Structures are given as structure tokens and as C-alpha cells.
Coordinates of C-alpha atoms in Angstrom, one line a residue:
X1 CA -7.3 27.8 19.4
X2 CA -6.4 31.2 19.6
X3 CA -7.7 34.2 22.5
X4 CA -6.4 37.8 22.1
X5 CA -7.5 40.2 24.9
X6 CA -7.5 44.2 24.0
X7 CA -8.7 47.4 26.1
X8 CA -6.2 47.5 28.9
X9 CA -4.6 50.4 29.9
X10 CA -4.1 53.1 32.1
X11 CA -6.9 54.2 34.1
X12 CA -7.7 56.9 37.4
X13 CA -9.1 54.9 40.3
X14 CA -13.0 55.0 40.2
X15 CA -12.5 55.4 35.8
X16 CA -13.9 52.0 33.9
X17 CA -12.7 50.5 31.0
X18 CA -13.8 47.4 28.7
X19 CA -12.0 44.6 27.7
X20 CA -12.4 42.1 24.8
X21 CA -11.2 38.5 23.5
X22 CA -11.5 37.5 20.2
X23 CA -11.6 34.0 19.6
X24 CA -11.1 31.9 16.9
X25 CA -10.3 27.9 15.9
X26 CA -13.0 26.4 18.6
X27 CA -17.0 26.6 18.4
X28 CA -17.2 29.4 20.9
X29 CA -20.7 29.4 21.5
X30 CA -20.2 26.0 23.0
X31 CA -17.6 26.7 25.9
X32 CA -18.1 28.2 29.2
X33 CA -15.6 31.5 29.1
X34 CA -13.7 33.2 32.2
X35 CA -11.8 36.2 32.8
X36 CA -8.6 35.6 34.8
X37 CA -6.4 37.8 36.2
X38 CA -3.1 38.4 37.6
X39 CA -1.4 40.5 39.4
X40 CA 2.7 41.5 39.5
X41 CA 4.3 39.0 42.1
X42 CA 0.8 37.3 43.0
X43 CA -0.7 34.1 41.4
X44 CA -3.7 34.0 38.9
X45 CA -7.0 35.2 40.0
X46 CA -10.4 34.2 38.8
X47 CA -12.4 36.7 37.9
X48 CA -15.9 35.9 36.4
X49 CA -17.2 33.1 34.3
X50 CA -20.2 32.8 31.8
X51 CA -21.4 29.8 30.6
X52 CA -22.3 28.3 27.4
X53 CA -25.8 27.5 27.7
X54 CA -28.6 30.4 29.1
X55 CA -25.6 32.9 29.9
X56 CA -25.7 32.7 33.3
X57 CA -22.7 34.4 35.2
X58 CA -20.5 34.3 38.1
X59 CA -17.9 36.9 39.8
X60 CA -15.4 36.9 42.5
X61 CA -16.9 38.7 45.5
X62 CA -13.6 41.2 45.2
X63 CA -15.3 42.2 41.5
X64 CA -18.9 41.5 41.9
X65 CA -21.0 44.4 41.4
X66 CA -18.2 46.4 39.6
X67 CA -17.3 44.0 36.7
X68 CA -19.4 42.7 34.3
X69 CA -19.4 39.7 31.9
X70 CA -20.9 39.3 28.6
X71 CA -20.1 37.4 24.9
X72 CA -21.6 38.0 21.6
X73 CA -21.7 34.5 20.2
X74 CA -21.7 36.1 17.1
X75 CA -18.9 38.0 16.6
X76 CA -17.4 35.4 19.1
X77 CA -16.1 37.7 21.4
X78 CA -16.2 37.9 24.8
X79 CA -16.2 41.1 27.1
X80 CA -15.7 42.5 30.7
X81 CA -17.0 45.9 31.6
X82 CA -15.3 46.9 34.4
X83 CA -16.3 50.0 36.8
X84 CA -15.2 51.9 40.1
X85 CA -12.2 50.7 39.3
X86 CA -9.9 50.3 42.0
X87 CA -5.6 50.1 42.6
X88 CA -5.9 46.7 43.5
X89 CA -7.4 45.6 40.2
X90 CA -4.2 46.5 38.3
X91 CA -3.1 43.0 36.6
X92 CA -2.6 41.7 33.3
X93 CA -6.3 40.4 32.6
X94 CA -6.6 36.9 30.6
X95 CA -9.5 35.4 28.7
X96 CA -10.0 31.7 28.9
X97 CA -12.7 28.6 28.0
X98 CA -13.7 25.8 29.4
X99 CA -15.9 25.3 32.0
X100 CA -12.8 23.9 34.7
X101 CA -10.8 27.3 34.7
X102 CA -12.1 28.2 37.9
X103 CA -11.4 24.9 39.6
X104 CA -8.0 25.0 38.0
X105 CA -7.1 28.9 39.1
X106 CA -7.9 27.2 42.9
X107 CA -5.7 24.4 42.8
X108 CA -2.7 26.6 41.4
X109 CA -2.4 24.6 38.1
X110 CA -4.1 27.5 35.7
X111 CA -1.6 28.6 33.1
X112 CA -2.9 31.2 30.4
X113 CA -2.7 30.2 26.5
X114 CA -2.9 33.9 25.4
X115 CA -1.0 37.0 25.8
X116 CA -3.6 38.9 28.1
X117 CA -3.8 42.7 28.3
X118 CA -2.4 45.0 30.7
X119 CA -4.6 47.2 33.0
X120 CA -3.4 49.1 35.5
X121 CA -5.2 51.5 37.6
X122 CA -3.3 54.6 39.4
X123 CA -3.6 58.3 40.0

């Protein structure tokens, strides 16, 4: 199993950027996928999920109408458009699968597999 994240960076409050994960060695199509992220000195932070089946979607009410999810089951690949962004969304952003992420972000347990990518918003 392997995730790689790519499109952080630096970015002026109210600027948007978009963020991928490529994923390989699983049948991605199959899993549920999330966006977690986290922030310097805090713990992980669930972000959004979409599921495997009619790509339904779910958000954190602290990104919801700002961020959105999407995959592309074939190019298995899985993005987050993210707009208005704000100072408090600066974090290192990490994809994950599975359909428990969000349940295991709540009880604390959540530890990301991949490297994530940075994104830091400031003026």
C-alpha cells in the first residue's frame, strides 16, 4: 500500500490550493478515502471522507463549504480542493483509506502511513 500527497504549499489567506494522493498496491476504487490533517503541536484532524460506493461525501463543519473532496477511480487518485483558505488550516494534510479513519482520528489512535504534504496559509 502506498499514498503520496502533493500540492501543499504556501498560500495568502482567502488563496485556494489543490491537493492529491496517488495510490497504488490496493483496489482503490473499493475503499472509502479521507483527508486528515494536522496541525504543529495539535493532534490529527479529520477532514472529509468519500466513500467507495455512490461517492457520497462528508466534511468537518470547520471545512465544510470551503473544501472539497473528489477521486478519479481511474487514475486512482484522490483530491481536495480547498478555498477561502484560512490561518487555521495550515497543517501537514494526509490521505488515508478505509472506511474507520474517522472513528479512529476520534479516539486518538489514527497514525498516518504516508508522508503527507505541507500547507501553510499566511500573509
Amino acid at each position: 500500500v502506498q499514498l503520496v500527497e502533493s500540492g501543499g504549499g504556501l498560500v495568502q489567506p482567502g488563496g485556494s490550493l489543490r491537493l492529491s494522493c496517488a495510490a497504488s498496491g490496493f483496489s482503490f476504487s473499493s475503499y472509502y478515502m479521507n483527508w486528515v490533517r494536522q496541525a504543529p503541536g495539535k493532534g490529527p484532524e479529520w477532514v472529509s471522507t468519500v466513500n467507495s460506493g455512490d461517492g457520497s461525501t462528508n466534511y468537518a463543519d470547520s471545512v465544510k463549504g470551503r473544501f472539497t473532496i473528489s477521486r478519479d477511480n481511474a487514475k486512482n487518485t484522490l483530491y481536495l480542493q480547498m478555498n477561502s483558505l484560512k490561518p487555521e488550516d495550515t497543517a501537514v494534510y494526509y490521505c488515508a483509506k478505509g472506511a474507520d479513519v474517522r472513528r479512529l482520528v476520534r479516539m486518538a489512535v489514527f497514525r498516518p502511513t504516508s508522508q503527507g504534504t505541507q500547507v501553510t496559509v499566511s500573509s
